[in-house]
Short mmCIF file of N, CA, C and O in Angstrom, two decimals:
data_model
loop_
_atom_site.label_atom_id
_atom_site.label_comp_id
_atom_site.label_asym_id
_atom_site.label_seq_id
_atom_site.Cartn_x
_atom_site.Cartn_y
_atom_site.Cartn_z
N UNK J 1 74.80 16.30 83.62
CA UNK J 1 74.97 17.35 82.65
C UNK J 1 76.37 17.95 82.78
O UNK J 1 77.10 18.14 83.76
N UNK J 2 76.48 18.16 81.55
CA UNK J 2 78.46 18.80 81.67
C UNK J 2 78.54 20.61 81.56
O UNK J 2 78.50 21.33 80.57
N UNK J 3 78.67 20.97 83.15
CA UNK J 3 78.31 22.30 83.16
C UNK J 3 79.54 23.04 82.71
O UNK J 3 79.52 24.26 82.89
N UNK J 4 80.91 22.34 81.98
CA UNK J 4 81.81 23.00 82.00
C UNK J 4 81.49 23.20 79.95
O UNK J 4 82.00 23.99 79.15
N UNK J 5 80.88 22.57 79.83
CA UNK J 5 80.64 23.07 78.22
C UNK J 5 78.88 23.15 77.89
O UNK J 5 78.31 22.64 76.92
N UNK J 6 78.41 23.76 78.71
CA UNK J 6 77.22 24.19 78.46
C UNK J 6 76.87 25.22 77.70
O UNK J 6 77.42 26.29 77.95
N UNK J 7 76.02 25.17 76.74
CA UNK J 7 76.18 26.57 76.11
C UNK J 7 75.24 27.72 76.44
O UNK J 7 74.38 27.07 77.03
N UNK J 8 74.79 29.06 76.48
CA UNK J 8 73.64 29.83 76.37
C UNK J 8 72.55 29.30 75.75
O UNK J 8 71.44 29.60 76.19
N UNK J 9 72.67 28.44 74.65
CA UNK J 9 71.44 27.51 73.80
C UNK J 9 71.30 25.94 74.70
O UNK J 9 70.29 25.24 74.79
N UNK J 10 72.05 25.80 75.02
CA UNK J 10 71.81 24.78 76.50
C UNK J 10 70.68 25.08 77.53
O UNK J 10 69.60 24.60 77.90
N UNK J 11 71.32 25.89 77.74
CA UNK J 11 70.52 26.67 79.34
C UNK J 11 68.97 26.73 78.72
O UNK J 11 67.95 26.07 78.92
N UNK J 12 69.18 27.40 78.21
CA UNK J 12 67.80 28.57 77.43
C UNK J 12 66.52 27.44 77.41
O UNK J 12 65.42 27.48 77.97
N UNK J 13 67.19 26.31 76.41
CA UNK J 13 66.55 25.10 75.68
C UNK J 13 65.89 24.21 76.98
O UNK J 13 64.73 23.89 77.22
N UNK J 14 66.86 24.03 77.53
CA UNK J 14 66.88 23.13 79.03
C UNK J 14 65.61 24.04 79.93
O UNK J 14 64.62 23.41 80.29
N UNK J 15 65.71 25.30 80.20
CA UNK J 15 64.86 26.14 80.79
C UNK J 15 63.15 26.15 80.46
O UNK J 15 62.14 26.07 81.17
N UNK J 16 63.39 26.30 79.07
CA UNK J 16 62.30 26.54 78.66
C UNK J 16 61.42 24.92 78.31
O UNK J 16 60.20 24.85 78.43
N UNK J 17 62.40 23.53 77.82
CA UNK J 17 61.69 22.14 77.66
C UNK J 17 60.87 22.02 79.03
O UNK J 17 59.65 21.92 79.14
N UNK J 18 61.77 22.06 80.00
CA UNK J 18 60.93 21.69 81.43
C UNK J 18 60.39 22.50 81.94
O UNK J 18 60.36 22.34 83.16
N UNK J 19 59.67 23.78 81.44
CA UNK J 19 58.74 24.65 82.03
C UNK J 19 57.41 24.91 81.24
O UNK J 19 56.30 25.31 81.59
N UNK J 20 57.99 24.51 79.96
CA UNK J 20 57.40 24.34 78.52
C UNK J 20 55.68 24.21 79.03
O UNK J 20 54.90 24.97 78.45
N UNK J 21 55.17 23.37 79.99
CA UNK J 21 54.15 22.80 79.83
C UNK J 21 53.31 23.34 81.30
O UNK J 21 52.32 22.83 81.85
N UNK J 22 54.10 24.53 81.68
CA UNK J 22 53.34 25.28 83.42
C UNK J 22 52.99 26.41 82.66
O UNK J 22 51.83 26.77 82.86
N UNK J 23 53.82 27.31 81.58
CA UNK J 23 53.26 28.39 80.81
C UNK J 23 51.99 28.95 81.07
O UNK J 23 51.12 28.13 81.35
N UNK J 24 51.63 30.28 81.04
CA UNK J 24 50.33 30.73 81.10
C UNK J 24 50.15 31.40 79.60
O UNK J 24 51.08 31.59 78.82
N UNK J 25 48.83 31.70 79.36
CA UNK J 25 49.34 32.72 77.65
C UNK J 25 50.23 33.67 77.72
O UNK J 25 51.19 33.88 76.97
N UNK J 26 49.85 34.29 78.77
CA UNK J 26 50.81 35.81 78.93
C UNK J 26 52.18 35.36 78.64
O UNK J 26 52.97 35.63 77.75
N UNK J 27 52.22 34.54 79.73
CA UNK J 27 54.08 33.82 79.83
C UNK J 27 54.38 33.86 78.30
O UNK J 27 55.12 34.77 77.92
N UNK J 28 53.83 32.85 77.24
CA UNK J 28 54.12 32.07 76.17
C UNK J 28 54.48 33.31 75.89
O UNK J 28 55.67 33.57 76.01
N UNK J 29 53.53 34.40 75.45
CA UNK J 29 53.40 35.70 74.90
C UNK J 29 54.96 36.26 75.04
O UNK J 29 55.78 36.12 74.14
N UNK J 30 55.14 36.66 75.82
CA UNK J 30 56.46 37.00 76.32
C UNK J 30 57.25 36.48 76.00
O UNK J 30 58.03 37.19 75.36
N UNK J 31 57.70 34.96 76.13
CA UNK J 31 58.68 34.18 75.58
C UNK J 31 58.53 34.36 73.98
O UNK J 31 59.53 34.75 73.38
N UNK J 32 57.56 34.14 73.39
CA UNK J 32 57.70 34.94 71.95
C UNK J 32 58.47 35.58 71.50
O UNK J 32 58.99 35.25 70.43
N UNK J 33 58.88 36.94 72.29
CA UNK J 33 59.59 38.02 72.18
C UNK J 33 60.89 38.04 71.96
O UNK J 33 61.62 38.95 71.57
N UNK J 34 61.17 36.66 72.32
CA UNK J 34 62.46 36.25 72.46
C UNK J 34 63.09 36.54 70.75
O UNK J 34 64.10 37.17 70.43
N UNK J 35 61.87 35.68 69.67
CA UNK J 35 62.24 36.07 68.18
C UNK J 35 62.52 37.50 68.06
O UNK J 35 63.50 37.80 67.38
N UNK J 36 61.85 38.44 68.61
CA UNK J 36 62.57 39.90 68.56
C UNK J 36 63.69 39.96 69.08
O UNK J 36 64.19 40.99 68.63
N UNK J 37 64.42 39.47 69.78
CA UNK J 37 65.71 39.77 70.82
C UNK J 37 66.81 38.94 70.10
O UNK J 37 68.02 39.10 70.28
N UNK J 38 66.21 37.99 69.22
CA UNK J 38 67.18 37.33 68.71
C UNK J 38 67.82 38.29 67.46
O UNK J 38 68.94 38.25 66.97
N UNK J 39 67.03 38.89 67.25
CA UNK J 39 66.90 40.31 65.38
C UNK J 39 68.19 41.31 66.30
O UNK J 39 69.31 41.61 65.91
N UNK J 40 67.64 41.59 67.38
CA UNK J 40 68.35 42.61 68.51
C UNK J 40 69.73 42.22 67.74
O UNK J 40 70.31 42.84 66.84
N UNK J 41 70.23 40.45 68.66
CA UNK J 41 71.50 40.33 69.13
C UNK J 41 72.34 40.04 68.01
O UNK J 41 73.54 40.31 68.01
N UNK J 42 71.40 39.18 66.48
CA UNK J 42 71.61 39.41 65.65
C UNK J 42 72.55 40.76 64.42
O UNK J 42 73.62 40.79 63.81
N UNK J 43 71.46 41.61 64.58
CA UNK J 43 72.11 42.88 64.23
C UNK J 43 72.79 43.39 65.15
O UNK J 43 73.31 44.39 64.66
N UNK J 44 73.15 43.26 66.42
CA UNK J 44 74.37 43.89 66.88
C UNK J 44 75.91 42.86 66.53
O UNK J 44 76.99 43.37 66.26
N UNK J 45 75.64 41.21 66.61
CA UNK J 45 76.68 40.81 65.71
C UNK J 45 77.21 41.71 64.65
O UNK J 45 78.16 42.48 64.56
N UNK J 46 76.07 41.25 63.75
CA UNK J 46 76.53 41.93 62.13
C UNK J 46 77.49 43.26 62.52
O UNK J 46 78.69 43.06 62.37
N UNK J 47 77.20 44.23 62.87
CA UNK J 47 77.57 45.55 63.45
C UNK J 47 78.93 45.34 63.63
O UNK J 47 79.79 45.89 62.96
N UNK J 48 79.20 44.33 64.77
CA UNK J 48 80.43 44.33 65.65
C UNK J 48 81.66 43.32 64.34
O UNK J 48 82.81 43.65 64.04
N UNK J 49 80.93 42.20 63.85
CA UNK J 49 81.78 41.90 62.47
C UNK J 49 82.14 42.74 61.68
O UNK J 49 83.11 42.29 61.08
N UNK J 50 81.91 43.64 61.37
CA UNK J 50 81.36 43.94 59.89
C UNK J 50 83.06 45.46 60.57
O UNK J 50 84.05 45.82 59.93
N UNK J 51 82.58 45.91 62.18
CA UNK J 51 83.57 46.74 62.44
C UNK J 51 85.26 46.13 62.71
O UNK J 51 86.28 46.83 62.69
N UNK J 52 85.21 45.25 62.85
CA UNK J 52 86.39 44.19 62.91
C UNK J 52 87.22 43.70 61.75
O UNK J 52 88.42 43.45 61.62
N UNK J 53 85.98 43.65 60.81
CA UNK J 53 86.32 43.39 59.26
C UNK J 53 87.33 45.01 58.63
O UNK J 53 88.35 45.24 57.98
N UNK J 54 86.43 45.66 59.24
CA UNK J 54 87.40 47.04 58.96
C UNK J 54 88.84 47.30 59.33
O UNK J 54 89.84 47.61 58.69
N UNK J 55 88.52 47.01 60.84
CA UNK J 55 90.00 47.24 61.00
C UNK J 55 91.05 46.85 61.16
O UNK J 55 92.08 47.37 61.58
N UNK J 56 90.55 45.02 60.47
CA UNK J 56 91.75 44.01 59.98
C UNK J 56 92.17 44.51 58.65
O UNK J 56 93.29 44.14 58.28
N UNK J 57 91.43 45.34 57.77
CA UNK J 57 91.70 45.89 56.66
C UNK J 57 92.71 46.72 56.82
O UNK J 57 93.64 46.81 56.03
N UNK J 58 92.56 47.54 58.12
CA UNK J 58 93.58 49.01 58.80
C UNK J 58 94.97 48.65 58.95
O UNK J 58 95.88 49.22 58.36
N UNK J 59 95.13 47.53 59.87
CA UNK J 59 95.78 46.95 60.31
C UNK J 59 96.61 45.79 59.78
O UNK J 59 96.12 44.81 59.22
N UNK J 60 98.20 46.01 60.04
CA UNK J 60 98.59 44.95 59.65
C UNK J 60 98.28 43.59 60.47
O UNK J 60 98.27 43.61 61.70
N UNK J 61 97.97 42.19 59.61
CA UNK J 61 97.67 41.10 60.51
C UNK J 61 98.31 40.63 61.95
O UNK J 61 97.81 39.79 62.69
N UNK J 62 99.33 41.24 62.14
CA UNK J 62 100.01 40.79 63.14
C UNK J 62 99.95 41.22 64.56
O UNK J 62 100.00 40.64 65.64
N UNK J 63 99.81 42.65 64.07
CA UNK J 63 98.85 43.55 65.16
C UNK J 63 97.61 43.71 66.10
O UNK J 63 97.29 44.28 67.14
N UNK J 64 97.01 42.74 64.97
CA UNK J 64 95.69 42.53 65.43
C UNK J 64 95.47 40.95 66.02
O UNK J 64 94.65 40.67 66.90
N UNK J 65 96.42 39.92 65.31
CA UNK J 65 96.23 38.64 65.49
C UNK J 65 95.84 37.98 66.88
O UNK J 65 94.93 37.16 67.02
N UNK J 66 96.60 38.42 67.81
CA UNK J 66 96.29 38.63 69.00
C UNK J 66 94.68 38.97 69.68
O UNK J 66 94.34 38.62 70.81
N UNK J 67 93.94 39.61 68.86
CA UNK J 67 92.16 39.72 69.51
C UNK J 67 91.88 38.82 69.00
O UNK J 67 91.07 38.21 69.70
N UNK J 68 92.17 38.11 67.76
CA UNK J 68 91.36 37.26 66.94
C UNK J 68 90.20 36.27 67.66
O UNK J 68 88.97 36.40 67.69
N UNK J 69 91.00 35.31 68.18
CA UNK J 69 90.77 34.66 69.31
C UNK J 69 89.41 34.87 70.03
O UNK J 69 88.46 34.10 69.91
N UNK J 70 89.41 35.97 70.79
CA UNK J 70 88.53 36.55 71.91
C UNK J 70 87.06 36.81 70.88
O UNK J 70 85.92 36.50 71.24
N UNK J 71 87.46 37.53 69.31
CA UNK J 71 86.87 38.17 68.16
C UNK J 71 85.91 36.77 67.61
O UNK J 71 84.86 36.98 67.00
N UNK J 72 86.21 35.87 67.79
CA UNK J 72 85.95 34.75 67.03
C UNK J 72 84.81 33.85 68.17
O UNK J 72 83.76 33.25 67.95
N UNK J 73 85.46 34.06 69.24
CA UNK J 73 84.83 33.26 70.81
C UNK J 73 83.58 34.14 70.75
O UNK J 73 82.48 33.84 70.27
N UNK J 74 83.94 35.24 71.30
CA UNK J 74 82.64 35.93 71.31
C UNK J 74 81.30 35.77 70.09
O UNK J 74 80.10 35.55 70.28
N UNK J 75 81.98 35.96 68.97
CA UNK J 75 80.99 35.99 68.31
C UNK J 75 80.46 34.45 68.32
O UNK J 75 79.24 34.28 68.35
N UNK J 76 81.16 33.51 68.29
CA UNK J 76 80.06 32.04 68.41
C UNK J 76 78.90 31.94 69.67
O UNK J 76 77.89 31.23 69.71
N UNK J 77 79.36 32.83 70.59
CA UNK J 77 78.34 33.07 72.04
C UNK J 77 77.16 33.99 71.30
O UNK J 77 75.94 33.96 71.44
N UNK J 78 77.86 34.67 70.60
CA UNK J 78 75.93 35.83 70.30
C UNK J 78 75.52 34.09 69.49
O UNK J 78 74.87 33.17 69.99
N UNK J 79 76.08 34.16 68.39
CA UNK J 79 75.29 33.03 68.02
C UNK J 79 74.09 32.04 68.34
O UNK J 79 72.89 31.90 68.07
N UNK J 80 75.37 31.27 69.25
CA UNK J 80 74.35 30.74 70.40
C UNK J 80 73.57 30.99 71.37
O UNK J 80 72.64 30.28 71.75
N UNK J 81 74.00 32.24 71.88
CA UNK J 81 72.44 33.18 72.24
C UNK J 81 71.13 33.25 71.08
O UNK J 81 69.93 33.07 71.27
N UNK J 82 71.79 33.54 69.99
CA UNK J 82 70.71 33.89 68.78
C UNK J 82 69.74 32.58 68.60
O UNK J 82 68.51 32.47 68.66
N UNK J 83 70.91 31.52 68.31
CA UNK J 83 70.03 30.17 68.45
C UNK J 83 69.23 29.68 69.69
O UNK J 83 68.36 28.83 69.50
N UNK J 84 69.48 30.16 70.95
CA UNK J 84 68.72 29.72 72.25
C UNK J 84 67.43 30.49 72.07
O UNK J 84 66.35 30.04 72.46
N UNK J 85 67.57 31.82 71.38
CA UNK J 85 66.09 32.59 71.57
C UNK J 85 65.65 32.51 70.86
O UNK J 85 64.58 33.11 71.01
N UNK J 86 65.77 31.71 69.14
CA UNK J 86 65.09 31.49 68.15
C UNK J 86 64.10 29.95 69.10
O UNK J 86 62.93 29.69 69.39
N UNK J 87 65.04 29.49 69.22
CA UNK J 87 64.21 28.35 69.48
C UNK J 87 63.03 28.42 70.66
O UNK J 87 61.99 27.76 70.67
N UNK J 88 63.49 29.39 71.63
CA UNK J 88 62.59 29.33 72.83
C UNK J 88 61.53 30.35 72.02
O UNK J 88 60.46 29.75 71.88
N UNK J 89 61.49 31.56 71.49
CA UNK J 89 60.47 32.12 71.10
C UNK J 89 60.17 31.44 69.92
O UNK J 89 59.57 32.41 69.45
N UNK J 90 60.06 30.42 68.84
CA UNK J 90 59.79 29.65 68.01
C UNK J 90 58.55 28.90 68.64
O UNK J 90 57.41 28.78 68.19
N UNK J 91 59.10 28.44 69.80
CA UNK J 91 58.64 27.32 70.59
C UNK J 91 56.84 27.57 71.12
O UNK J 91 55.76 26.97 71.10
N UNK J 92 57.48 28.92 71.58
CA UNK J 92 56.46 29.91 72.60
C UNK J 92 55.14 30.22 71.56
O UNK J 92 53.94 30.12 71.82
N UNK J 93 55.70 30.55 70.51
CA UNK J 93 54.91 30.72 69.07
C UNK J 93 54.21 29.88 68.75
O UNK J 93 53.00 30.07 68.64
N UNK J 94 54.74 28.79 68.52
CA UNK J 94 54.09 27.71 68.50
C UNK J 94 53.02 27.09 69.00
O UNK J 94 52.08 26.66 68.33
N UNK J 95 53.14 27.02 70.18
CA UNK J 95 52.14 26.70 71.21
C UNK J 95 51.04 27.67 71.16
O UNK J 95 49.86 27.32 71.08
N UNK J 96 51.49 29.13 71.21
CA UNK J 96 50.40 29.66 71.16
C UNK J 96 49.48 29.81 69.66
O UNK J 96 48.30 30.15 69.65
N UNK J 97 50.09 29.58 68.70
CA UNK J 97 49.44 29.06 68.01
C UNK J 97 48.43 27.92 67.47
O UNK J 97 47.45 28.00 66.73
N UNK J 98 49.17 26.65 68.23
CA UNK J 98 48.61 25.40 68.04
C UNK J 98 48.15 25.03 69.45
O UNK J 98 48.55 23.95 69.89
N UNK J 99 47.31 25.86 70.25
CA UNK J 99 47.15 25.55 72.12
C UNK J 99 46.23 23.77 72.01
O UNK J 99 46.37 22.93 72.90
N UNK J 100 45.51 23.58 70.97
CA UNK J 100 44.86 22.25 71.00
C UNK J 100 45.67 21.32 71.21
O UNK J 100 45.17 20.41 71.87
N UNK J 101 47.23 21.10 70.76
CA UNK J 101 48.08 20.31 70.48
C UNK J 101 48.75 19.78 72.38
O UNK J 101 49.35 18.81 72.84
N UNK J 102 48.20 21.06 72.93
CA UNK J 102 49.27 20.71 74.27
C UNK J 102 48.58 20.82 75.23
O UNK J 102 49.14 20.88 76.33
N UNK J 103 46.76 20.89 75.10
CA UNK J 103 45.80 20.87 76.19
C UNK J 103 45.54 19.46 76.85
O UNK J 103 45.04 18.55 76.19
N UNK J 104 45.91 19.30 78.19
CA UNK J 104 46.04 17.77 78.80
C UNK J 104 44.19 17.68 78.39
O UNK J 104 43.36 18.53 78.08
N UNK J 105 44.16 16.23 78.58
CA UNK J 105 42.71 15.81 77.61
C UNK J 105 42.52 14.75 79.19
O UNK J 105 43.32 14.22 79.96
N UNK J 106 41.27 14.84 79.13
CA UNK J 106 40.76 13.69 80.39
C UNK J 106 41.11 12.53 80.19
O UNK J 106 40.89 12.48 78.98
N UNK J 107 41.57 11.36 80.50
CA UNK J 107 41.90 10.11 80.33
C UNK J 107 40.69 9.45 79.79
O UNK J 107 39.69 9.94 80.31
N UNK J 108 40.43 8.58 78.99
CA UNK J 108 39.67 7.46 78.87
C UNK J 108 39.25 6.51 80.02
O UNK J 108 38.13 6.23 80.45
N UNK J 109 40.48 6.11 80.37
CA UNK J 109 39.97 5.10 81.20
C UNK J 109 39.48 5.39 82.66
O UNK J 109 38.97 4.51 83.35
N UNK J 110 39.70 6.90 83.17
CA UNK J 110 38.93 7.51 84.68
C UNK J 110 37.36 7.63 84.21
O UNK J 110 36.37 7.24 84.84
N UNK J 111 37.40 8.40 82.68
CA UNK J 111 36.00 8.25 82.73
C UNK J 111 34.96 6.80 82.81
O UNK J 111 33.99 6.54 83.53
N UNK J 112 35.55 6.14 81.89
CA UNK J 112 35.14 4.43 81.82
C UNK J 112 34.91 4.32 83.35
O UNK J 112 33.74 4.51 83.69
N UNK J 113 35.92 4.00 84.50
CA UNK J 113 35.90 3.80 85.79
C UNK J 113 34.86 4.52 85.92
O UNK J 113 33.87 3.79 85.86
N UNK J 114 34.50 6.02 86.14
CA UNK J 114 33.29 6.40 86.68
C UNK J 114 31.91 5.85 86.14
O UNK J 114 30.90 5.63 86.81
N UNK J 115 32.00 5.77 85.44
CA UNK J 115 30.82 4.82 84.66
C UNK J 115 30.61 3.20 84.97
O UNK J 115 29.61 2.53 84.69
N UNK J 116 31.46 2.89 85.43
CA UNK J 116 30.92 1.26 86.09
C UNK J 116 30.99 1.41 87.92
O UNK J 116 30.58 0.56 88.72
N UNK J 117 31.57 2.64 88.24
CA UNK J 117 31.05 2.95 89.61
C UNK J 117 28.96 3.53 89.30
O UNK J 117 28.01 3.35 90.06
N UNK J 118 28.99 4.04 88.24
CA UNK J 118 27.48 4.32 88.49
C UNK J 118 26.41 3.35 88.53
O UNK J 118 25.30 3.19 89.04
N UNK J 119 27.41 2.66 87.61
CA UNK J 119 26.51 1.36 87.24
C UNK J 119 26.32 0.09 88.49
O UNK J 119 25.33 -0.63 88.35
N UNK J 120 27.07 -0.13 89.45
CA UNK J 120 26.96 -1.08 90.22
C UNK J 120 25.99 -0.29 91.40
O UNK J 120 25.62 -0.91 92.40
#
C-alpha cells in the first residue's frame, strides 16, 4: 500500500472493509452516524468556501494568490473525509438494514458429513 498518497477515504474504506464483518448492531449503529458527520463536515466546507469566495472578492488577486494553494488542498481533504464517511456510514446502513444478506449460513456439506456419520 502507498502510504505516501493515502487518502482519509483510503484509511476510513480500508478500516471499515476489513472489520466490516466482526461488527456488532450497536457498532453498525454508530458507524451509521458517520452519514451525520459527513452533513457536519459538509456544511462546514460550504461555510469556509463560500467565506474565501468573499474575500477574493475584497481582495486584489495577488494578495491573496498565495493561500490559494493551501485554500484548494484543504478543501479536497474535507471532501475526502466527506466521501470516507458517506461510504462507511452508507455501508453500516446497509447492513443494518439488509442483516440476512451478511449472516454466515451453515455449510451444506458439514451438515451432509454429519448425516453419513449417523448413518454408518
Amino acid at each position: 500500500m502507498d502510504s505516501e498518497n493515502t487518502t482519509i477515504h483510503d484509511l476510513l474504506f480500508q478500516l471499515y472493509e476489513r472489520n466490516s464483518q466482526t461488527f456488532t448492531k450497536e457498532e453498525l449503529e454508530w458507524l451509521a452516524c458517520a452519514i451525520e458527520q459527513a452533513e457536519v463536515v459538509a456544511t462546514s466546507l460550504r461555510y469556509s468556501l463560500a467565506n474565501a469566495a468573499f474575500l477574493l472578492e475584497q481582495q486584489p488577486m495577488a494578495s491573496v494568490a498565495h493561500d490559494m494553494p493551501d485554500l484548494i488542498s484543504s478543501a479536497t481533504h474535507q471532501l475526502d473525509a466527506i466521501r470516507g464517511l458517506l461510504h462507511v456510514g452508507g455501508s453500516a446502513a446497509y447492513r443494518l438494514r439488509h442483516p440476512e444478506l451478511f449472516e454466515k449460513k451453515e455449510s451444506k456439506p458439514t451438515a451432509d458429513i454429519e448425516q453419513l456419520r449417523k448413518q454408518v
